[in-house]
Coordinates of C-alpha atoms and ligand atoms in Angstrom, one line a residue:
M1 CA -0.1 0.1 -0.1
Q2 CA 1.3 3.4 -0.9
T3 CA 1.7 6.1 1.6
D4 CA 1.3 10.0 1.2
S5 CA 5.0 10.4 1.7
A6 CA 5.9 8.1 -1.2
P7 CA 3.3 9.0 -3.9
A8 CA 3.1 7.2 -7.2
A9 CA 5.6 8.1 -9.8
S10 CA 2.9 8.7 -12.2
S11 CA 2.2 11.9 -13.8
A12 CA -0.2 14.2 -11.9
T13 CA -3.3 12.2 -11.6
A14 CA -6.6 13.5 -9.9
D15 CA -5.4 11.4 -7.0
D16 CA -2.2 13.3 -6.5
E17 CA -3.9 16.7 -7.1
T18 CA -6.2 15.8 -4.2
R19 CA -3.3 15.1 -2.0
S20 CA -1.4 18.1 -2.7
D21 CA -4.4 20.1 -1.6
D22 CA -4.7 18.2 1.8
V23 CA -3.7 21.1 3.9
N24 CA -6.1 23.7 2.4
A25 CA -8.8 21.0 2.2
L26 CA -8.5 19.9 5.8
R27 CA -8.6 23.4 7.1
R28 CA -11.6 24.4 5.2
R29 CA -13.9 21.6 4.2
P30 CA -16.5 20.8 6.8
R31 CA -16.1 17.2 8.1
W32 CA -19.7 16.1 7.1
V33 CA -18.9 16.7 3.4
S34 CA -16.3 13.9 3.4
G35 CA -18.8 11.6 5.0
V36 CA -21.7 12.6 2.7
V37 CA -19.3 12.0 -0.2
G38 CA -18.6 8.5 1.0
I39 CA -22.2 7.6 1.8
V40 CA -23.3 9.0 -1.8
S41 CA -20.8 7.0 -3.5
S42 CA -21.9 3.6 -1.7
A43 CA -25.4 4.3 -2.3
A44 CA -24.8 5.0 -6.0
G45 CA -22.8 1.7 -6.3
L46 CA -25.1 -0.3 -4.4
G47 CA -28.0 1.1 -6.3
V48 CA -26.8 0.4 -9.7
A49 CA -25.6 -3.1 -8.5
Q50 CA -29.4 -3.7 -7.2
I51 CA -30.7 -2.8 -10.8
V52 CA -28.2 -5.3 -12.3
A53 CA -29.0 -8.0 -9.7
A54 CA -32.6 -7.5 -10.3
L55 CA -32.2 -8.2 -14.0
I56 CA -29.7 -11.0 -14.0
A57 CA -29.0 -12.6 -10.7
P58 CA -31.4 -11.5 -7.7
S59 CA -29.5 -13.2 -4.9
A60 CA -26.3 -11.7 -6.1
S61 CA -27.0 -8.1 -5.0
P62 CA -24.1 -7.4 -2.6
V63 CA -26.4 -6.5 0.4
V64 CA -28.6 -9.5 0.0
A65 CA -25.6 -11.8 -0.5
I66 CA -23.9 -10.6 2.6
G67 CA -27.0 -10.6 4.7
S68 CA -27.8 -14.2 3.5
S69 CA -24.4 -15.5 4.1
M70 CA -24.3 -13.9 7.6
I71 CA -27.5 -16.0 8.4
D72 CA -25.8 -19.1 7.2
L73 CA -22.6 -18.4 8.9
A74 CA -24.3 -17.5 12.2
P75 CA -23.5 -19.6 15.2
R76 CA -26.5 -21.6 16.6
G77 CA -27.0 -19.3 19.5
V78 CA -27.4 -16.4 17.2
K79 CA -30.4 -17.9 15.6
D80 CA -32.0 -18.7 19.0
F81 CA -31.2 -15.1 20.1
A82 CA -32.7 -13.5 17.0
I83 CA -35.9 -15.7 17.2
E84 CA -36.2 -14.9 20.8
H85 CA -35.8 -11.1 20.7
F86 CA -36.9 -10.3 17.2
G87 CA -39.3 -13.2 16.5
E88 CA -40.6 -12.7 12.8
N89 CA -38.9 -9.4 12.5
D90 CA -35.4 -11.2 12.6
K91 CA -34.7 -10.3 8.8
L92 CA -35.7 -6.7 9.4
A93 CA -33.5 -6.5 12.3
L94 CA -30.6 -8.0 10.1
S95 CA -31.3 -5.4 7.5
I96 CA -31.1 -2.6 9.9
G97 CA -27.9 -4.1 11.3
V98 CA -26.3 -4.2 7.8
I99 CA -27.3 -0.7 6.9
A100 CA -26.2 0.6 10.4
V101 CA -22.7 -0.8 9.6
L102 CA -22.7 0.2 5.9
I103 CA -23.6 4.0 6.6
P104 CA -20.6 4.8 9.0
L105 CA -18.3 2.6 7.0
S106 CA -19.1 4.5 3.9
A107 CA -18.8 7.8 5.7
L108 CA -15.2 6.6 6.8
I109 CA -14.4 5.8 3.3
G110 CA -15.3 9.5 2.3
V111 CA -13.1 10.7 5.1
V112 CA -10.3 8.6 4.1
A113 CA -10.7 9.4 0.4
F114 CA -9.8 13.2 1.1
R115 CA -6.5 12.1 2.6
R116 CA -5.4 8.9 0.9
V117 CA -7.7 8.4 -2.1
R118 CA -6.2 5.1 -3.0
L119 CA -6.7 3.7 0.2
A120 CA -10.2 4.6 0.1
Y121 CA -10.4 2.9 -3.4
A122 CA -8.9 -0.2 -1.8
M123 CA -11.6 -0.1 1.0
V124 CA -14.4 0.0 -1.6
T125 CA -12.7 -2.9 -3.5
A126 CA -12.4 -4.9 -0.4
L127 CA -16.1 -4.5 0.3
G128 CA -16.6 -5.4 -3.4
V129 CA -14.7 -8.5 -2.9
L130 CA -16.6 -9.5 0.3
G131 CA -19.9 -8.9 -1.7
A132 CA -18.5 -11.0 -4.6
V133 CA -17.4 -13.8 -2.4
A134 CA -20.8 -13.8 -0.6
A135 CA -22.6 -13.9 -4.0
M136 CA -20.4 -16.7 -5.3
S137 CA -21.2 -18.8 -2.2
R138 CA -25.0 -18.6 -2.7
P139 CA -26.4 -21.9 -3.9
D140 CA -27.7 -20.5 -7.1
A141 CA -24.5 -18.7 -8.0
S142 CA -23.2 -18.5 -11.7
P143 CA -20.5 -16.5 -13.1
A144 CA -23.1 -13.6 -13.7
S145 CA -23.4 -13.3 -9.9
L146 CA -20.0 -11.6 -9.8
L147 CA -21.4 -8.7 -11.8
P148 CA -23.4 -6.8 -9.3
A149 CA -20.3 -6.5 -6.9
L150 CA -18.1 -5.5 -9.8
V151 CA -20.7 -2.9 -10.7
T152 CA -20.6 -1.6 -6.9
V153 CA -16.9 -1.1 -7.1
V154 CA -16.7 0.5 -10.3
V155 CA -19.6 2.9 -9.8
G156 CA -18.7 3.5 -6.3
I157 CA -15.1 4.4 -7.2
L158 CA -16.1 6.6 -10.1
V159 CA -18.6 8.6 -8.1
L160 CA -16.1 8.9 -5.1
R161 CA -13.3 10.1 -7.5
A162 CA -15.7 12.8 -9.1
L163 CA -17.0 14.1 -5.8
V164 CA -13.5 14.2 -4.2
N165 CA -12.0 16.0 -7.3
A166 CA -14.9 18.4 -7.3
A167 CA -14.7 19.2 -3.6
A168 CA -10.9 19.5 -3.9
S169 CA -11.0 22.0 -6.8
D170 CA -13.4 24.1 -4.7
Q171 CA -10.6 24.6 -2.3
Q172 CA -8.1 26.0 -4.8
P173 CA -6.8 29.3 -3.3
D174 CA -8.0 31.2 -6.6
S175 CA -11.6 30.0 -6.4
S176 CA -13.8 32.4 -4.6
S177 CA -15.1 30.6 -1.5
T178 CA -18.8 31.4 -2.2
A179 CA -18.6 30.1 -5.5
G180 CA -16.8 27.0 -4.5
A181 CA -19.2 26.2 -1.7
T182 CA -22.1 26.7 -4.3
R183 CA -20.5 24.4 -6.6
R184 CA -19.9 21.7 -4.1
N185 CA -23.3 21.8 -2.8
V186 CA -24.8 21.5 -6.3
L187 CA -22.4 18.5 -7.1
I188 CA -23.1 16.7 -3.8
G189 CA -26.9 17.4 -4.3
A190 CA -26.8 16.1 -7.8
A191 CA -24.7 13.0 -6.8
A192 CA -26.9 12.3 -3.8
G193 CA -30.2 12.7 -6.2
G194 CA -28.6 10.5 -8.6
A195 CA -27.8 7.8 -5.9
I196 CA -31.4 7.9 -4.7
V197 CA -32.8 7.7 -8.1
T198 CA -30.7 4.7 -8.8
L199 CA -31.7 3.0 -5.7
G200 CA -35.3 3.7 -6.3
A201 CA -35.1 2.5 -10.0
G202 CA -33.3 -0.8 -8.8
I203 CA -36.1 -1.5 -6.5
A204 CA -38.8 -0.7 -9.2
V205 CA -37.1 -2.9 -11.7
D206 CA -36.9 -5.5 -9.0
R207 CA -40.7 -5.4 -8.4
L208 CA -41.7 -5.2 -12.1
T209 CA -39.7 -8.2 -13.2
K210 CA -41.0 -10.1 -10.2
S211 CA -44.7 -9.3 -10.2
D212 CA -47.2 -12.0 -9.1
Q213 CA -48.5 -12.3 -12.6
A214 CA -45.0 -12.6 -14.0
L215 CA -44.2 -15.3 -11.7
G216 CA -47.5 -17.3 -12.2
R217 CA -48.9 -16.5 -8.6
N218 CA -52.2 -15.2 -10.0
R219 CA -54.0 -18.5 -10.4
K220 CA -56.9 -20.1 -8.9
L221 CA -56.1 -23.7 -7.5
P222 CA -58.0 -26.7 -9.1
A223 CA -60.5 -28.2 -6.8
P224 CA -59.1 -30.9 -4.7
A225 CA -60.0 -34.3 -5.8
D226 CA -59.9 -35.3 -2.1
P227 CA -61.2 -32.3 0.0
A228 CA -60.6 -31.8 3.6
P229 CA -62.9 -33.7 6.0
A230 CA -65.7 -31.4 7.3
V231 CA -64.6 -29.6 10.4
P232 CA -67.0 -30.4 13.1
A233 CA -68.8 -27.6 14.7
G234 CA -67.2 -26.5 18.1
V235 CA -63.5 -27.0 17.4
Q236 CA -63.2 -23.4 18.6
A237 CA -63.4 -23.3 22.5
K238 CA -65.5 -20.2 23.2
A239 CA -63.4 -19.4 26.2
N240 CA -60.3 -19.3 23.9
T241 CA -60.4 -15.7 22.7
A242 CA -56.8 -15.6 22.1
T243 CA -56.3 -18.2 19.2
P244 CA -58.6 -18.9 16.4
W245 CA -58.7 -22.6 15.6
L246 CA -57.9 -22.0 11.8
T247 CA -54.8 -19.4 11.5
K248 CA -55.4 -16.7 8.9
N249 CA -52.7 -16.6 6.2
S250 CA -51.4 -13.3 7.3
K251 CA -51.2 -14.5 10.9
F252 CA -49.5 -17.9 10.2
Y253 CA -46.1 -18.0 11.9
R254 CA -43.0 -17.8 9.6
V255 CA -39.7 -19.2 10.3
D256 CA -36.9 -19.4 7.8
T257 CA -33.3 -18.5 6.8
A258 CA -34.2 -16.4 3.9
F259 CA -32.9 -12.9 4.3
K260 CA -34.6 -11.9 1.1
V261 CA -37.8 -14.0 0.6
P262 CA -37.3 -16.0 -2.9
R263 CA -39.7 -14.8 -5.6
V264 CA -39.6 -18.1 -7.6
N265 CA -41.0 -18.1 -11.1
A266 CA -43.6 -20.9 -11.3
K267 CA -43.4 -20.8 -15.1
T268 CA -39.8 -21.9 -15.1
W269 CA -39.7 -23.9 -11.8
K270 CA -39.1 -27.6 -11.7
L271 CA -39.3 -30.1 -8.9
T272 CA -36.9 -32.9 -9.5
V273 CA -36.9 -36.2 -7.7
G274 CA -33.7 -38.2 -7.9
G275 CA -31.2 -40.3 -6.0
M276 CA -32.0 -43.7 -5.1
V277 CA -35.0 -44.0 -7.5
D278 CA -35.7 -46.2 -10.6
K279 CA -36.3 -43.2 -12.7
K280 CA -35.5 -39.4 -12.3
V281 CA -38.7 -37.4 -12.2
S282 CA -39.1 -33.7 -13.2
L283 CA -42.3 -31.9 -12.7
S284 CA -43.4 -28.5 -13.6
Y285 CA -46.0 -26.3 -11.7
D286 CA -48.5 -27.3 -14.3
D287 CA -47.6 -31.1 -14.0
L288 CA -48.1 -30.7 -10.2
L289 CA -51.5 -29.1 -10.4
A290 CA -52.6 -31.7 -12.9
M291 CA -52.1 -34.4 -10.3
P292 CA -54.9 -35.4 -7.9
L293 CA -54.9 -32.8 -5.2
I294 CA -55.7 -33.5 -1.5
E295 CA -56.7 -30.9 1.1
R296 CA -56.1 -31.4 4.8
N297 CA -56.1 -29.6 8.1
I298 CA -52.6 -29.7 9.4
T299 CA -51.0 -27.9 12.5
L300 CA -47.4 -27.0 11.6
A301 CA -44.9 -26.3 14.4
C302 CA -41.4 -25.0 14.7
V303 CA -38.7 -26.9 16.7
S304 CA -37.5 -23.4 17.9
N305 CA -41.0 -22.7 19.6
P306 CA -40.4 -22.4 23.4
V307 CA -43.0 -23.8 25.9
G308 CA -45.9 -21.7 25.5
G309 CA -44.6 -19.9 22.4
P310 CA -46.1 -18.7 19.2
Y311 CA -44.4 -20.7 16.4
I312 CA -47.3 -23.0 15.7
S313 CA -50.2 -22.4 13.4
N314 CA -53.1 -24.4 12.0
G315 CA -54.1 -24.2 8.3
T316 CA -56.0 -26.0 5.5
W317 CA -53.3 -27.2 2.9
T318 CA -53.7 -28.3 -0.5
G319 CA -51.2 -30.4 -2.2
V320 CA -50.3 -33.5 -4.1
R321 CA -49.6 -36.7 -1.8
L322 CA -45.9 -37.2 -1.6
T323 CA -46.4 -41.0 -2.2
D324 CA -48.0 -40.3 -5.6
I325 CA -44.8 -38.5 -6.5
L326 CA -42.4 -41.2 -5.0
D327 CA -44.5 -43.9 -7.0
K328 CA -43.7 -42.0 -10.2
A329 CA -39.9 -42.2 -9.5
G330 CA -40.0 -45.8 -7.9
V331 CA -37.9 -45.7 -4.5
Q332 CA -35.2 -48.2 -4.4
S333 CA -34.6 -50.4 -1.3
G334 CA -31.9 -49.1 1.2
A335 CA -33.0 -45.4 0.9
D336 CA -34.2 -44.3 4.4
Q337 CA -34.2 -40.5 3.9
L338 CA -35.8 -37.8 1.8
F339 CA -33.2 -34.9 1.5
S340 CA -35.2 -32.0 0.2
T341 CA -33.5 -28.7 -1.1
S342 CA -35.0 -25.2 -1.6
T343 CA -34.0 -22.8 -4.4
D344 CA -32.0 -20.9 -1.9
G345 CA -30.0 -23.9 -0.8
W346 CA -31.6 -24.7 2.4
S347 CA -32.3 -28.3 3.0
A348 CA -34.1 -30.8 5.3
S349 CA -33.7 -34.6 6.1
T350 CA -37.0 -36.5 6.4
P351 CA -37.2 -40.1 7.4
L352 CA -38.6 -42.0 4.3
A353 CA -40.8 -44.0 6.9
T354 CA -42.7 -41.0 8.0
V355 CA -43.7 -40.3 4.5
T356 CA -44.9 -43.7 3.5
D357 CA -46.7 -44.8 6.7
G358 CA -50.0 -43.6 5.6
R359 CA -50.0 -40.1 6.9
D360 CA -51.0 -37.2 4.8
A361 CA -47.4 -36.0 3.7
M362 CA -47.7 -33.8 0.7
I363 CA -46.1 -31.3 -1.7
A364 CA -48.2 -28.3 -0.8
V365 CA -49.3 -25.7 -3.3
G366 CA -52.1 -24.0 -1.4
L367 CA -52.9 -22.6 2.1
N368 CA -56.4 -21.9 3.1
G369 CA -57.7 -22.1 -0.5
Q370 CA -55.0 -19.9 -2.0
Q371 CA -51.7 -20.4 -3.8
L372 CA -48.9 -20.3 -1.3
A373 CA -47.6 -16.8 -0.5
F374 CA -44.0 -16.2 -1.5
E375 CA -42.8 -16.3 2.1
R376 CA -44.8 -19.5 2.6
G377 CA -42.9 -21.3 -0.1
F378 CA -44.3 -20.5 -3.5
P379 CA -44.7 -22.4 -5.6
A380 CA -44.6 -25.5 -3.6
R381 CA -43.2 -26.7 -0.3
M382 CA -43.2 -30.0 1.7
L383 CA -45.3 -30.8 4.7
V384 CA -45.3 -33.8 6.8
P385 CA -47.8 -33.9 9.6
G386 CA -46.2 -34.9 13.0
L387 CA -42.7 -33.6 12.1
Y388 CA -41.2 -30.2 13.0
G389 CA -40.7 -27.9 10.0
F390 CA -37.0 -28.1 10.0
V391 CA -37.2 -31.6 9.1
S392 CA -40.1 -31.8 6.7
G393 CA -41.3 -28.3 5.7
T394 CA -39.0 -27.3 2.9
K395 CA -40.4 -24.1 1.1
W396 CA -39.3 -23.0 -2.3
L397 CA -38.9 -26.8 -2.9
T398 CA -36.9 -27.6 -5.9
N399 CA -35.3 -31.1 -5.3
I400 CA -36.0 -34.3 -3.4
E401 CA -33.0 -36.7 -3.3
L402 CA -33.7 -40.4 -2.0
T403 CA -30.7 -41.1 0.1
T404 CA -29.6 -42.3 3.5
F405 CA -29.1 -40.6 6.8
A406 CA -25.5 -42.0 6.7
K407 CA -24.9 -40.1 3.4
A408 CA -26.6 -36.8 3.6
T409 CA -26.8 -34.2 6.5
A410 CA -29.3 -31.2 6.2
Y411 CA -28.9 -27.6 7.0
W412 CA -29.8 -27.5 10.8
T413 CA -28.3 -30.9 11.4
E414 CA -25.0 -29.6 10.3
R415 CA -25.5 -26.8 13.0
G416 CA -26.0 -29.4 15.8
W417 CA -29.8 -29.8 15.8
A418 CA -31.4 -33.3 15.5
D419 CA -31.8 -35.2 12.1
K420 CA -35.2 -36.9 12.9
S421 CA -37.6 -34.8 14.8
P422 CA -41.2 -35.7 15.7
I423 CA -43.3 -32.9 17.2
F424 CA -43.7 -33.5 21.0
T425 CA -47.1 -33.7 22.6
E426 CA -47.5 -30.2 24.1
S427 CA -50.1 -27.7 25.3
R428 CA -50.3 -23.9 26.0
I429 CA -52.5 -21.7 28.0
D430 CA -53.7 -18.8 25.8
V431 CA -56.4 -17.4 28.4
P432 CA -55.9 -15.7 30.8
K433 CA -52.6 -13.8 29.7
A434 CA -49.6 -14.2 31.9
F435 CA -49.4 -11.9 34.9
A436 CA -53.2 -11.0 34.4
Q437 CA -54.8 -9.3 37.3
L438 CA -58.2 -11.0 37.9
P439 CA -61.1 -11.1 40.3
S440 CA -60.9 -14.1 42.7
G441 CA -63.5 -16.7 42.3
K442 CA -64.3 -18.7 39.1
V443 CA -61.5 -18.1 36.6
T444 CA -61.7 -19.5 33.0
V445 CA -58.6 -21.0 31.7
A446 CA -58.4 -22.0 27.9
G447 CA -55.9 -22.9 25.3
V448 CA -54.6 -25.4 22.8
A449 CA -52.9 -28.7 23.0
W450 CA -51.3 -30.8 20.1
A451 CA -49.9 -34.2 19.3
Q452 CA -49.7 -34.2 15.5
N453 CA -50.3 -37.6 14.0
K454 CA -51.6 -38.9 17.1
G455 CA -54.4 -36.5 18.3
I456 CA -55.2 -35.3 21.9
S457 CA -57.2 -37.4 24.3
K458 CA -56.9 -35.4 27.6
V459 CA -55.9 -32.0 28.9
E460 CA -55.4 -31.3 32.5
V461 CA -55.0 -27.9 34.4
R462 CA -54.0 -27.1 37.9
D463 CA -53.1 -24.3 40.3
K464 CA -49.6 -25.4 40.7
D465 CA -49.1 -27.9 43.8
G466 CA -52.9 -28.4 43.7
D467 CA -54.9 -31.2 42.1
W468 CA -55.2 -31.6 38.3
K469 CA -58.5 -30.8 36.8
V470 CA -59.5 -32.3 33.5
A471 CA -60.4 -29.6 30.9
T472 CA -63.3 -29.7 28.5
L473 CA -62.0 -30.5 25.0
A474 CA -63.4 -28.7 22.1
A475 CA -64.4 -30.8 19.1
D476 CA -61.8 -32.8 17.5
G477 CA -60.6 -31.5 14.1
G478 CA -58.5 -34.5 13.3
K479 CA -55.3 -36.1 14.6
D480 CA -53.1 -33.7 12.8
V481 CA -54.4 -30.6 14.3
W482 CA -54.3 -28.9 17.5
R483 CA -57.3 -29.1 20.0
Q484 CA -58.7 -26.4 21.9
W485 CA -59.8 -26.8 25.7
S486 CA -61.0 -24.7 28.5
V487 CA -61.7 -25.2 32.4
V488 CA -63.0 -23.2 35.0
L489 CA -60.9 -22.9 38.2
E490 CA -61.8 -21.7 41.5
L491 CA -59.0 -19.3 42.5
D492 CA -58.9 -17.4 45.9
A493 CA -57.0 -14.0 46.4
G494 CA -53.3 -13.9 45.8
R495 CA -50.8 -15.2 43.3
H496 CA -51.4 -18.4 41.3
D497 CA -49.2 -20.5 39.0
L498 CA -51.5 -22.2 36.5
Q499 CA -50.0 -25.3 34.7
V500 CA -51.2 -27.4 31.8
R501 CA -50.5 -30.9 30.5
A502 CA -51.8 -32.8 27.7
T503 CA -52.1 -36.6 27.0
D504 CA -52.1 -37.8 23.6
M505 CA -54.2 -40.6 22.0
T506 CA -51.3 -43.1 22.6
G507 CA -52.0 -42.5 26.3
M508 CA -48.6 -40.7 26.8
T509 CA -48.9 -37.6 29.0
Q510 CA -46.4 -34.9 28.2
T511 CA -43.3 -34.8 30.2
D512 CA -42.6 -32.2 32.8
Q513 CA -38.9 -32.3 32.1
R514 CA -38.0 -28.9 31.0
A515 CA -35.8 -28.9 27.9
E516 CA -34.8 -26.0 25.6
P517 CA -35.8 -26.0 21.9
F518 CA -32.2 -27.1 21.1
P519 CA -31.5 -29.8 19.6
K520 CA -35.0 -31.4 19.2
G521 CA -37.8 -29.3 20.5
A522 CA -38.7 -27.8 23.9
T523 CA -40.6 -29.8 26.6
G524 CA -42.2 -29.2 29.9
W525 CA -45.4 -27.9 31.4
H526 CA -46.6 -24.5 30.2
T527 CA -47.0 -22.4 33.5
I528 CA -48.2 -18.9 33.8
T529 CA -48.6 -16.5 36.9
V530 CA -51.8 -14.6 37.5
T531 CA -52.9 -12.6 40.6
C532 CA -56.4 -12.5 41.9
A533 CA -57.7 -9.8 44.0
Ligands
MTE1 N1 -36.4 -23.0 2.3 C1 -36.5 -23.2 3.5 N2 -37.7 -24.0 4.0 C2 -38.0 -23.9 5.3 C3 -37.2 -23.2 6.3 C4 -36.1 -22.6 5.7 O1 -35.3 -21.8 6.6 N3 -35.8 -22.5 4.4 N4 -37.5 -23.4 7.7 C5 -38.3 -24.5 8.0 C6 -38.8 -24.4 9.3 S1 -37.5 -24.3 10.7 C7 -40.0 -24.3 9.8 S2 -40.6 -24.3 11.3 C8 -41.0 -24.1 8.6 C9 -41.8 -22.9 9.0 O2 -42.9 -22.8 7.7 P1 -43.7 -21.4 7.6 O3 -42.7 -20.3 7.7 O4 -44.5 -21.5 6.6 O5 -44.4 -21.4 8.9 O6 -40.4 -24.1 7.4 C10 -39.4 -24.8 7.1 N5 -39.0 -24.6 5.7
MO2 MO1 -38.7 -24.4 12.5

């Protein structure tokens, strides 16, 4: 790296000119100008990169690629922390984090640029290299993925150079300071305007090339050949005013590692089934919709859900029976795992036995009568009742490989989580809220209990250390869905710890042993504290 005392031997370049003016410039230029110059240059570079990425390689936008890589590289504890503290806003938190790092870093580049412009170029280039490495490490990377980072560096350096030169020439002793200031303001204003327009155009191009219609997400699903069984009246416990039995699409919990939700084009999308099969199968979205569709009520749960937590929802899913697809391919003996992969490179390991034992495992294309939302896995995702989402619920599904647990390890298993993970029988108190202040006397307690692929047979509630009282179960909506319940307890004045436990149809009562979500799901009795007056 060159230093100021040993400038390049080249003829007077813009860079050298800038340096020779350092003393004047440092004395007269307000410091914020340097910072703004840096930020404007970065914004312009990243904005143009955003346009290029939108057109040729969406996941290769440097900000998106770096954000996505940070998620994949994050140690396990960070995921737990993020989900606990930011919940479903974890991606928003990361975006704000990335921007919070980029702004001061860009400002610093601006400050450096007025002293040692080549060092500033080197910093821009280093950031570009970081973006390029991140882009190339994405699962859908191609040589074109290098372009957005390259564009960022070129545009970033050109704008930086132009602004530094403009600001420096304003500081020439012969230029009147008022005229200089005006010119500088106009230049910075123009550049800032340009950067904003570029960013805006990038976002607009991104939206236009990826409208619902362009991607095939504007269709009505064919009627299911095998519709969901009629839901009996009374699945909703009247007392459970907090949790609707059927979760609205907009309220369905969401958990995934996607920094930017993949907007997959259903018109070009393919689902391939390979590995230990007689014949490789490749299905388009139309092929899938042309197969007989089943419709089922299934409660999906996340392994990261803490006891009493919100990462569980119930919906009516439409899809193709997974066994119908496996039959087309012909599974060879010896295979014990379905290794499913998403377009963004995430993967899940599902025991073959859980797919072929008669339960309604499916490739889902719809939720509550509509095509899947993009964040729900459009065009298609896997779903296996009774398994946590991380070992069965692959969204943006693109490949299923028949293989063995000995041979292939999925995304979360590589990070220490289990490889086979049935959902535990569990229950949650929804009413009253924790720490509620209530009048003493009769208190109605209500909630949900679940044991997917088994069904719930009993729920009991107690004031801790008191006797268990059997709750009234709401109507049974099927073995793969949660079941609502309610009970009236007699509570006297003072503090009460209310506890719930469920028993499933196999006769197993949920364990009181407390376990954290890692590595195979939380266990323990949900307990809330209320105070009666
Ligand atoms: N492609 C992809 N699919 C994924 C995930 C993911 O990170 N990427 N997360 C899984 C996890 S951990 C869960 S719990 C479910 C959640 O599905 P939902 O967001 O539709 O509720 O999706 C699963 N499918
Ligand atoms: Mo999950």
